[in-house]
Coordinates of C-alpha atoms in Angstrom, one line a residue:
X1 CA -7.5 34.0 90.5
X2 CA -7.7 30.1 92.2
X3 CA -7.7 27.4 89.8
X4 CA -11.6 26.1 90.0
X5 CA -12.3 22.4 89.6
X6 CA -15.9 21.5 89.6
X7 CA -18.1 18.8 88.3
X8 CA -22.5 19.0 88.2
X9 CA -25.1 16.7 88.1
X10 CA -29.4 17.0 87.3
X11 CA -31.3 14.2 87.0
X12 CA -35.1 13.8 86.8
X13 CA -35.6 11.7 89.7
X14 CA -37.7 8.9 89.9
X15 CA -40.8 9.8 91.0
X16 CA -43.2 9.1 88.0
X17 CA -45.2 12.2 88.9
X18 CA -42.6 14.2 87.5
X19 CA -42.2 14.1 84.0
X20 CA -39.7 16.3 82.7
X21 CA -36.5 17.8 84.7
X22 CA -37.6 21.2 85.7
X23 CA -34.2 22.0 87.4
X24 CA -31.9 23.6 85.5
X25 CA -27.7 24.3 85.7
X26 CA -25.1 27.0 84.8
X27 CA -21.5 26.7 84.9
X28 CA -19.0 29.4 83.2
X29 CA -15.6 28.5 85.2
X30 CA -13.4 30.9 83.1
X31 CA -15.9 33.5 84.7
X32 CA -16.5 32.0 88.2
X33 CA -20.1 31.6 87.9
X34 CA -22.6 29.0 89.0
X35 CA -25.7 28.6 89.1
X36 CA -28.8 26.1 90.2
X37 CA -32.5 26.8 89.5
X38 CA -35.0 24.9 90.3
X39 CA -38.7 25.8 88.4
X40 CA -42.1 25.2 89.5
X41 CA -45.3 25.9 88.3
X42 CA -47.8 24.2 85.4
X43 CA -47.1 21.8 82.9
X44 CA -43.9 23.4 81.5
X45 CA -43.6 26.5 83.6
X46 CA -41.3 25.3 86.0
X47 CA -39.3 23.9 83.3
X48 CA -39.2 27.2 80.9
X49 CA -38.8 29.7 83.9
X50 CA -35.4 27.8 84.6
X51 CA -34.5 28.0 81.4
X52 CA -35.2 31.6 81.4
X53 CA -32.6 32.4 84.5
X54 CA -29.8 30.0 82.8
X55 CA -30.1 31.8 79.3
X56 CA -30.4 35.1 81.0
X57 CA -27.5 34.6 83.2
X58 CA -25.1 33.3 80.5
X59 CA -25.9 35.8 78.1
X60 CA -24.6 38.5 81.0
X61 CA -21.9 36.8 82.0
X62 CA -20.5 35.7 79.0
X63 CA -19.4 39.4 78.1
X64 CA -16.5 40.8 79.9
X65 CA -15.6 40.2 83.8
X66 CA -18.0 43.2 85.5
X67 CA -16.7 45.5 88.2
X68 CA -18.9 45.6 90.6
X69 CA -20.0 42.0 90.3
X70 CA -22.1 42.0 93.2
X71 CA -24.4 44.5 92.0
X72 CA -24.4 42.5 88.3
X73 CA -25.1 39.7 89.6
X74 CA -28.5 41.7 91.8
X75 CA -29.6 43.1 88.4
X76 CA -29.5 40.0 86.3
X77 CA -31.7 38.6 88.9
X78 CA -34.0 41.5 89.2
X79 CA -33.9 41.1 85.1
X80 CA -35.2 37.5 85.2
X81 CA -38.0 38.2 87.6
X82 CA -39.4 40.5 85.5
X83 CA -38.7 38.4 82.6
X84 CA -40.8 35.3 83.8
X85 CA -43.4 37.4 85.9
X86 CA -44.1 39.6 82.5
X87 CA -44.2 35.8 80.3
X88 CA -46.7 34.5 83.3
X89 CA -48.9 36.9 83.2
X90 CA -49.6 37.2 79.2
X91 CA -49.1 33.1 78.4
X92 CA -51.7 30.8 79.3
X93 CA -50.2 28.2 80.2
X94 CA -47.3 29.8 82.2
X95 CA -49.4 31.1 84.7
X96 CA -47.7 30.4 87.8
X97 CA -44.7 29.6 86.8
X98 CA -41.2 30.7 88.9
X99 CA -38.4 29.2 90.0
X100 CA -36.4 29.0 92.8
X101 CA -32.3 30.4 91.9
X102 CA -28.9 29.8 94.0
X103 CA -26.0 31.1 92.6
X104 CA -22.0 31.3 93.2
X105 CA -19.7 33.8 91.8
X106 CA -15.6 33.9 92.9
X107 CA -14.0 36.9 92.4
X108 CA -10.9 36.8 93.5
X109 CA -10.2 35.6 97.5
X110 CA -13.8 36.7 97.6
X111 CA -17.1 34.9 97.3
X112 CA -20.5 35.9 96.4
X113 CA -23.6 33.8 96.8
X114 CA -26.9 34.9 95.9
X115 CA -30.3 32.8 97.0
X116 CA -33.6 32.9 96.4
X117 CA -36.1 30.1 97.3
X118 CA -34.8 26.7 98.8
X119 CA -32.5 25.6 96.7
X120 CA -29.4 26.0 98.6
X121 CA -25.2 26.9 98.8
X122 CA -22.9 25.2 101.2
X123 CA -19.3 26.0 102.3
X124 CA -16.7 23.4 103.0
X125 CA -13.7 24.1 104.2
X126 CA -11.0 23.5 108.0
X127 CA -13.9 24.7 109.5
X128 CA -16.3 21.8 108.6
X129 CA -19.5 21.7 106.5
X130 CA -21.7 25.3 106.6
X131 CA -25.2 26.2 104.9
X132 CA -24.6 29.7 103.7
X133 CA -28.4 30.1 102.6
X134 CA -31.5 29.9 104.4
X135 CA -34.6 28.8 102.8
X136 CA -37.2 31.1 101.8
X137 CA -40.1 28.0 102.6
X138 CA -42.7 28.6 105.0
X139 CA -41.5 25.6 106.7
X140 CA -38.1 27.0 107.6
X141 CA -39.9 30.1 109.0
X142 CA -41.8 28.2 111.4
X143 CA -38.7 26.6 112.8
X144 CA -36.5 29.2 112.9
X145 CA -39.0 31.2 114.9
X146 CA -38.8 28.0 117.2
X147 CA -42.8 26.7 116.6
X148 CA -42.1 23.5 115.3
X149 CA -39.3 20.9 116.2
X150 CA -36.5 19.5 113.1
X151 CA -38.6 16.7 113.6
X152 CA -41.7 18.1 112.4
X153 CA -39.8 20.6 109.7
X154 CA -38.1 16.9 108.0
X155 CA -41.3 15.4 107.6
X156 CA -44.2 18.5 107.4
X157 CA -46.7 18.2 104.2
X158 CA -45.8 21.6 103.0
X159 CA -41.9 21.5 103.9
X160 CA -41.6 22.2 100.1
X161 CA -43.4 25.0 99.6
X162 CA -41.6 28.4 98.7
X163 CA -42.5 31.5 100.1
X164 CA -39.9 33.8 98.0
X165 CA -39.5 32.8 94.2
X166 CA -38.3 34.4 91.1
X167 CA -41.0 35.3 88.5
X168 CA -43.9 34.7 91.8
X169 CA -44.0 38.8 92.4
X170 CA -43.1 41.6 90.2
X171 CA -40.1 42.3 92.5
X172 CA -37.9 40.1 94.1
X173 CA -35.1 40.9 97.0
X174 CA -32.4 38.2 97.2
X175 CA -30.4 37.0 99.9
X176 CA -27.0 38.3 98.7
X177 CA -23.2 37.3 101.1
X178 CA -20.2 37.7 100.1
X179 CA -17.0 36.0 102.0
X180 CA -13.7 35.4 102.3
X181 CA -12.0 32.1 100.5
X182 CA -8.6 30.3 100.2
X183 CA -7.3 27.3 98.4
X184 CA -9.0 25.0 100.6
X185 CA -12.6 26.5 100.0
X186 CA -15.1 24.4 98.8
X187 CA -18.8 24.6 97.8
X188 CA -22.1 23.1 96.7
X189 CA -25.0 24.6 95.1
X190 CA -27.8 22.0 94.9
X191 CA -31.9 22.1 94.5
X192 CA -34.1 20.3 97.1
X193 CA -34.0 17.2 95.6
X194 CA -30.6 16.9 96.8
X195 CA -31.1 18.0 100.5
X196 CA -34.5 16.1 100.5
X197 CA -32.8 12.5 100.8
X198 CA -28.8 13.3 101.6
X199 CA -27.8 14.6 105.5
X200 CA -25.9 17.3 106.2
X201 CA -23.4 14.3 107.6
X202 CA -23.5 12.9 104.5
X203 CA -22.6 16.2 102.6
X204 CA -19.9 16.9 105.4
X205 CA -18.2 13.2 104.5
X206 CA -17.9 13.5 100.8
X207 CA -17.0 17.1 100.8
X208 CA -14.0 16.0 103.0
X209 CA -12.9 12.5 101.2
X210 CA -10.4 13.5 98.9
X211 CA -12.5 12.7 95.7
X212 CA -13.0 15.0 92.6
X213 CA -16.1 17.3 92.2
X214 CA -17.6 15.1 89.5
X215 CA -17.4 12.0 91.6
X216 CA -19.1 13.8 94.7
X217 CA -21.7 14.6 92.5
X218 CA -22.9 11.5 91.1
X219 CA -22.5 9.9 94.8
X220 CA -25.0 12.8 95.6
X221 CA -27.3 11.3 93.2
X222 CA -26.9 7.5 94.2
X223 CA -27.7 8.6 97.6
X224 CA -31.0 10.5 96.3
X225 CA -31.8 7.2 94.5
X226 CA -31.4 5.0 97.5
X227 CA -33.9 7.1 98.9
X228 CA -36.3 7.5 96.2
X229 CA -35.4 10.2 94.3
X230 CA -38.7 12.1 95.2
X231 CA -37.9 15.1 93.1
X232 CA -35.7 16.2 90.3
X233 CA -32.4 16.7 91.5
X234 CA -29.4 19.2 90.8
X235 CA -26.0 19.4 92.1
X236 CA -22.5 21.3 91.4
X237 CA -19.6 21.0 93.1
X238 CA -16.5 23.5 93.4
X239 CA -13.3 23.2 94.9
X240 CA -10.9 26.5 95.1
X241 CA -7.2 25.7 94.3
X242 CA -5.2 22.5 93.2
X243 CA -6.3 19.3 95.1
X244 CA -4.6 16.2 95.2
X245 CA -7.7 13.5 94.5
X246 CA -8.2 10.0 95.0
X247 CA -8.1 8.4 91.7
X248 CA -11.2 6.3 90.7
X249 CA -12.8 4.7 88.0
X250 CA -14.7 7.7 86.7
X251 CA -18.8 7.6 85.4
X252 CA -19.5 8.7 81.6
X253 CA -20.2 12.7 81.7
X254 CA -23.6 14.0 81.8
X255 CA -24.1 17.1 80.2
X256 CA -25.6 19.8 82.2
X257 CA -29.1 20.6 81.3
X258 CA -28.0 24.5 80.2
X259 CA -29.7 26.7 77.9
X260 CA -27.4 28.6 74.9
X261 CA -29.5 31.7 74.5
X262 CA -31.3 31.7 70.7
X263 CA -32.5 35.1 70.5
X264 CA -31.5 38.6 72.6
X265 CA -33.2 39.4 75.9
X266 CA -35.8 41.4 75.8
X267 CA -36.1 45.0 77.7
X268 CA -37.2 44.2 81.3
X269 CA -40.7 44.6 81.5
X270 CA -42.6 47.5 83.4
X271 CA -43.0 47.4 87.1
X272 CA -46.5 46.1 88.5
X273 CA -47.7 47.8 91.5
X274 CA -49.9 44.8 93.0
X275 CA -51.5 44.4 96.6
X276 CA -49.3 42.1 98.1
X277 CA -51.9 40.9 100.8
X278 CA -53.7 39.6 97.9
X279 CA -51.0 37.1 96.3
X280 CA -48.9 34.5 97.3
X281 CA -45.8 32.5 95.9
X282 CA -47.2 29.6 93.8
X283 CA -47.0 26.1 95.6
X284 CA -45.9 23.4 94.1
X285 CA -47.6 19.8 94.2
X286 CA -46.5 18.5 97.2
X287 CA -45.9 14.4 97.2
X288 CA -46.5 12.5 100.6
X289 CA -44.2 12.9 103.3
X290 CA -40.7 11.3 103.3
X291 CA -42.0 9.3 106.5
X292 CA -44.5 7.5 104.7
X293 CA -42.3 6.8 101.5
X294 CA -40.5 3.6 101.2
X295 CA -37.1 3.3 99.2
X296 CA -37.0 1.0 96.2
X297 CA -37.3 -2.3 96.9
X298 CA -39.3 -2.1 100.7
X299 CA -42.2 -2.3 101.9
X300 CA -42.3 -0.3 104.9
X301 CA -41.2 3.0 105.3
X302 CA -37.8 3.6 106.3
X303 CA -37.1 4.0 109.9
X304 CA -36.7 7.6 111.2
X305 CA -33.4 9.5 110.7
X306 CA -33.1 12.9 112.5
X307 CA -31.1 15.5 110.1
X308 CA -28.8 17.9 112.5
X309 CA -28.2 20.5 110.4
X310 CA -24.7 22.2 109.2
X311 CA -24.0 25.4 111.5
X312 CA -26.0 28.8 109.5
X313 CA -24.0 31.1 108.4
X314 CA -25.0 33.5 110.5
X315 CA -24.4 31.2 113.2
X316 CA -20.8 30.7 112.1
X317 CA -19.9 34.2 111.1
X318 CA -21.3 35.6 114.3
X319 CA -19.3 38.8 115.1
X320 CA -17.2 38.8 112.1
X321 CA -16.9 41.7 109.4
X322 CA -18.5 39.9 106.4
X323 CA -21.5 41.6 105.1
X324 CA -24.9 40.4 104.4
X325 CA -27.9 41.8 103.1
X326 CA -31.7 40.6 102.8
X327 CA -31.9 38.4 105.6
X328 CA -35.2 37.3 107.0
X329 CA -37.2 39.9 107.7
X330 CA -38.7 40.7 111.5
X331 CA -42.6 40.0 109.7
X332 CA -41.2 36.4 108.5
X333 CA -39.1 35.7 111.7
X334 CA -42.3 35.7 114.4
X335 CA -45.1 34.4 111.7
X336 CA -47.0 31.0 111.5
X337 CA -46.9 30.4 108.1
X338 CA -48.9 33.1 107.8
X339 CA -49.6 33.2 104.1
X340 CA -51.3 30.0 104.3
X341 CA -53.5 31.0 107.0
X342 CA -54.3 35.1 107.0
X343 CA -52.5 37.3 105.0
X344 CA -50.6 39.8 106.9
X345 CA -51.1 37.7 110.4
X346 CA -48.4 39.0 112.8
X347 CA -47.4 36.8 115.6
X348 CA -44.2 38.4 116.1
X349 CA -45.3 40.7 119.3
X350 CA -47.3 37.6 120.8
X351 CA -44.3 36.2 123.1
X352 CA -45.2 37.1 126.6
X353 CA -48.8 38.1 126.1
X354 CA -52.1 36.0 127.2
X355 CA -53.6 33.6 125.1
X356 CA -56.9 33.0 124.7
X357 CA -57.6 29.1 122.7
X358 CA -61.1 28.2 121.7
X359 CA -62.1 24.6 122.7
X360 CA -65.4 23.0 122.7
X361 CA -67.5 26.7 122.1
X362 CA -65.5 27.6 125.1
X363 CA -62.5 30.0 125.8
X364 CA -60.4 28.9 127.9
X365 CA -56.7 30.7 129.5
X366 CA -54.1 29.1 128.4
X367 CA -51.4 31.9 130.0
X368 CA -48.6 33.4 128.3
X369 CA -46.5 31.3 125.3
X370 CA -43.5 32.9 127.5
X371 CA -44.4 31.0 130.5
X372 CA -45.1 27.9 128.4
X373 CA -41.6 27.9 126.5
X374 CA -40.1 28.4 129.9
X375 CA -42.1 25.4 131.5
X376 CA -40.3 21.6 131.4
X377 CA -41.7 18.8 129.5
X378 CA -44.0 16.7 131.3
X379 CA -43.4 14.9 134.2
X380 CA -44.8 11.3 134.0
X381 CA -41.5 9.3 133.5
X382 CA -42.8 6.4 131.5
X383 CA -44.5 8.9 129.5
X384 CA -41.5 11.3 128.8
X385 CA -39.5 7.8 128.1
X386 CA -41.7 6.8 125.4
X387 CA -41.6 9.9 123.4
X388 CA -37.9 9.9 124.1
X389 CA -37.8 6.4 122.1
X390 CA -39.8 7.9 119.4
X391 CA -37.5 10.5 118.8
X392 CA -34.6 8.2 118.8
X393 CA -35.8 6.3 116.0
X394 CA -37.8 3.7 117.5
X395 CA -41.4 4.8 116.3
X396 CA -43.5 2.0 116.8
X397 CA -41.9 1.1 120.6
X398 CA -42.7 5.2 121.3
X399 CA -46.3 5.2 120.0
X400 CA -47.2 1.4 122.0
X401 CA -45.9 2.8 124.9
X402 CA -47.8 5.8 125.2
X403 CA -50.5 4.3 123.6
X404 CA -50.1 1.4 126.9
X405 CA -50.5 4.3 128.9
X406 CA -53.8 5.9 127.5
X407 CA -55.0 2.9 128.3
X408 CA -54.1 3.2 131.5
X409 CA -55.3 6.9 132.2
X410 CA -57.8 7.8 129.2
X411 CA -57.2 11.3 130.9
X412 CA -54.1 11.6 130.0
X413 CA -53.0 14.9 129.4
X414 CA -49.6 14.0 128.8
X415 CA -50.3 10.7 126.5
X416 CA -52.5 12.6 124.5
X417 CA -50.3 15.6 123.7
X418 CA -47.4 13.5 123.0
X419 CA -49.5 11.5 120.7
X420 CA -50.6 14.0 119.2
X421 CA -47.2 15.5 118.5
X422 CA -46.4 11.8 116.7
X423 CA -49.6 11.8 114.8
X424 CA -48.5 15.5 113.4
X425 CA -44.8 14.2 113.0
X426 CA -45.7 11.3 110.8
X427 CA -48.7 13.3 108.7
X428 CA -52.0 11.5 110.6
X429 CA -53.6 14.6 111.1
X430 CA -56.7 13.9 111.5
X431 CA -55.5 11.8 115.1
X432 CA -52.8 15.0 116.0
X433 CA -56.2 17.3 115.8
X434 CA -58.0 14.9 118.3
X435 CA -54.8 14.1 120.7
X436 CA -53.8 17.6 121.1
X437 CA -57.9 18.8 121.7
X438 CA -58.4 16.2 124.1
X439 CA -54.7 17.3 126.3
X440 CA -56.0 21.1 125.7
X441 CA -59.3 20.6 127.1
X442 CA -57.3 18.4 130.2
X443 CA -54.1 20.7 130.8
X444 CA -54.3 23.5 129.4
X445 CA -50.7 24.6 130.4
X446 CA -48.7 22.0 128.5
X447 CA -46.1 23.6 126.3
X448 CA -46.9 25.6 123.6
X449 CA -50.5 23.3 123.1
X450 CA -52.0 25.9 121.4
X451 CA -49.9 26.9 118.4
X452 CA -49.1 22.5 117.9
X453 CA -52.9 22.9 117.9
X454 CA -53.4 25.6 115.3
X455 CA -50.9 23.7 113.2
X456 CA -52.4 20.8 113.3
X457 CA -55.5 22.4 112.2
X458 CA -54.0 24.1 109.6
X459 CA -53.2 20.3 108.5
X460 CA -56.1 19.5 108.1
X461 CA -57.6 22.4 106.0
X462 CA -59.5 23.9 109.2
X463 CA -58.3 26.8 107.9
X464 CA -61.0 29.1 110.2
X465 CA -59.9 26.8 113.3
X466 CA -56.4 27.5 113.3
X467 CA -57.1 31.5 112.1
X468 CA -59.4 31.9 115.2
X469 CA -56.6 30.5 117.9
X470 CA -53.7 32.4 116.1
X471 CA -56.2 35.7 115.7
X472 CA -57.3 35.4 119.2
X473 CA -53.4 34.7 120.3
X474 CA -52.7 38.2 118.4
X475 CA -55.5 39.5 119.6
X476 CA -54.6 39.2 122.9
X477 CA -53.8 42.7 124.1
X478 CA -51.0 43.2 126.9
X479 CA -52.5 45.0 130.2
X480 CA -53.0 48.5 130.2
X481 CA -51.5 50.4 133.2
X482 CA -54.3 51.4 135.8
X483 CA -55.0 55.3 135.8
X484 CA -52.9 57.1 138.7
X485 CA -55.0 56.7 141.7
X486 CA -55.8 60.5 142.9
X487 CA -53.5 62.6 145.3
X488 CA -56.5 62.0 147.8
X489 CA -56.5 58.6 147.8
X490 CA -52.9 58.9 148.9
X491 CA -50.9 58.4 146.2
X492 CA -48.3 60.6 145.1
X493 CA -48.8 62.7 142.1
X494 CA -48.2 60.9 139.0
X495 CA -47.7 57.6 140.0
X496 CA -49.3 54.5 138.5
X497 CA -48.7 50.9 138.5
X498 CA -50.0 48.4 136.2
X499 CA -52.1 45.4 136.7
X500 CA -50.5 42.1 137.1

């Protein structure tokens, strides 16, 4: 087995809304296990139900080294869901309660990693930096499926909130990899509080700089606090083999917020046949978007900073032998946040079909979202060159210049959806719900209008707004083939073509 070298990190953060350090660490390097959970829920429920997954987990794994630990590691999992679903259901004041869980187990030249929630595992290695885990956060679903930008995922009001939890259902399925490592392997397991305020860049550089696990760590958490520490953060870093490190004055250690089990696990409780359609993950509190929250010490919000993310690792693995189970499902894939808006609302058949958008009391075509996608942005130079400086970071110079050329064209379709797409982007809602109405009701055509519409909506807490476009989008049924016209009005037995 590789020598293992890590170092860890939690911290409460400094947001004063957040009391208590609900994340929670595990780390048994003589066994290869590590672990990040991050709680949510009530009071003290986040905090306890990571507690539960720590004191669970090191009670398992502090026995002998399992055989098949890949299927321990799915068990011990399935063990603390039931554990904090059966404690959430008969304690008052754990109702709610889950927590999210990210864990790394080496075995050998191999690699484990097990995910569920946001909280998340990277790999570092020749290749570069690469996000092994995708988040289970309604969010991340909407951008994966291509119906909102990175722009719009890095500062959305709900970017937060979970969709898969442990403890939030009586059965949970984790995301579970396994891969290949060497000596030069590296990895880091970290909570959103980490990924909320540090870049992929900014991972990729200190994974790569020579300096030992610990050190990596607490730079991880002087980044978060130059950017406001929003949440509690959580962070442990492992490098595979011997590493020559820069020497450097080294921080007192913190010791890891861990939990030394006081009493034996109890049995796992009995499964609870529920109607799914009728719950939903708890969601967490959500505090204002990043976009509108200035660091220490400033009075305006930071300026914009897109986020490129690490290559997936399905991206990066594409075509290879390594083996992964529980990905994201075909319902999740093609869904708009669906749980927020109408349980079991399936979008994922809708590319290609006619839409029908409600405006004014008035249905209106709108076409297909195929023919949309496949449309190019609008074509007013000046306009396209204003959002253009928007999205480079120049936010106030994008917004003046389209607002310049409203005031120029009140009509304008272009200004208006554009506008609206920046109100959305930096949380006015109220203003992206009016923009993007007013460039419906003009052009009807620009891209994708309707579902930046619905979302915007959804914003807003027009819940029945942005239900009626989706249902109606859903609704939309593809054309039917036209019955075979008859052998005597000369055409040949069984033929038929379809309308359009």
């Amino acid at each position: 087995m590789f020598k293992l070298t890590h170092g860890a990190v939690t911290d409460k953060g400094l947001n004063p809304r957040r009391k208590e350090n609900q994340d929670c660490l595990l780390a048994i390097p003589e066994r290869g296990i590590f672990l990040v959970a991050d709680g949510v829920g009530g009071r003290r429920g986040g905090e306890v139900a990571s507690q539960t997954i720590v004191e669970i987990f090191s009670r398992v794994f502090s026995q002998e080294q399992p055989e098949d630990l890949r299927q321990v590691i799915e068990n011990t999992i399935d063990l603390c869901n039931q554990k904090i679903f059966s404690e959430a259901e008969t304690t008052q004041d754990l109702v709610g309660m889950a927590s999210t869980i990210a864990v790394l187990a080496i075995d050998g030249t191999r690699a484990i990693v097990a995910h569920v929630g946001d909280s998340r595992v990277y790999r570092y290695d020749e290749e570069g930096l690469i996000q092994l885990t995708e988040d289970h956060s309604e969010v991340n679903e909407a951008l994966r499926s291509g119906l909102i930008t990175e722009e719009q995922a890095a500062h959305h009001p709900r970017r937060n909130v979970i969709n898969r939890a442990i403890g939030a259902e009586p059965e949970v399925e984790p995301d579970i990899i396994e891969i290949e490592i060497d000596e030069k392997t590296s990895f880091l397991i970290c909570s959103d509080g980490i990924t909320r305020h540090v870049t992929d860049e900014e991972i990729a550089r200190l994974m790569k700089s020579g300096r030992r696990p610990e050190a990596i760590c607490d730079a991880l958490k002087d980044l978060c606090y130059t950017g406001g520490a929003e949440d509690n953060l959580t962070a442990i870093v492992v490098d595979i083999g011997s590493r020559d490190y820069i020497e450097e004055p080294t921080r007192p250690v913190q010791a890891p917020r861990s939990v030394v089990p006081s009493r034996p696990v109890p049995p796992p409780a009995k499964k609870i046949e529920v109607d799914l359609s009728a719950t939903s993950a708890p969601e967490s509190t959500m505090p204002p978007p990043a976009v509108e929250t200035a660091a220490p010490g400033q009075s305006q919000p930071a300026p914009f900073r897109a986020k490129p993310p690490a290559p997936r690792y399905d991206e990066a693995v594409a075509g290879s032998n390594l083996t992964e189970k529980g990905g994201i499902s075909e319902l999740m894939k093609w869904s708009l946040l669906g749980v927020a808006l109408i349980a079991g609302l399936l979008i994922g058949s809708f590319f290609g079909r006619p839409i029908v958008e409600q405006l004014s009391g008035s249905p209106a075509k709108i076409g297909s979202l195929q023919s949309q996608s496949n449309q190019a942005s609008p074509g007013d130079p000046e306009i396209s060159a204003a959002y253009a400086r928007f999205l480079e970071g120049f936010r106030d110079e994008g917004r003046k210049r389209l607002n310049l050329a409203l005031t120029s064209n009140p009509n304008s379709a272009e200004a208006h959806y554009y506008l609206g797409r920046i109100d959305y982007a930096e949380g006015r809602f109220d203003e992206a719900v009016n923009h993007l109405n007013q460039a419906a009701r003009t052009d009807p055509n620009l891209p994708n209008i309707q579902l930046h519409l619905a979302m915007a909506y959804m914003s807003i807490g027009q819940m029945r707004n942005a239900r009626d476009i989706l249902q109606q989008v859903v609704g939309a049924t593809t054309p039917q083939p036209v019955a075979s016209p008859s052998p005597a009005a000369g055409a040949s037995p069984g033929s038929s073509k379809p309308v359009g």
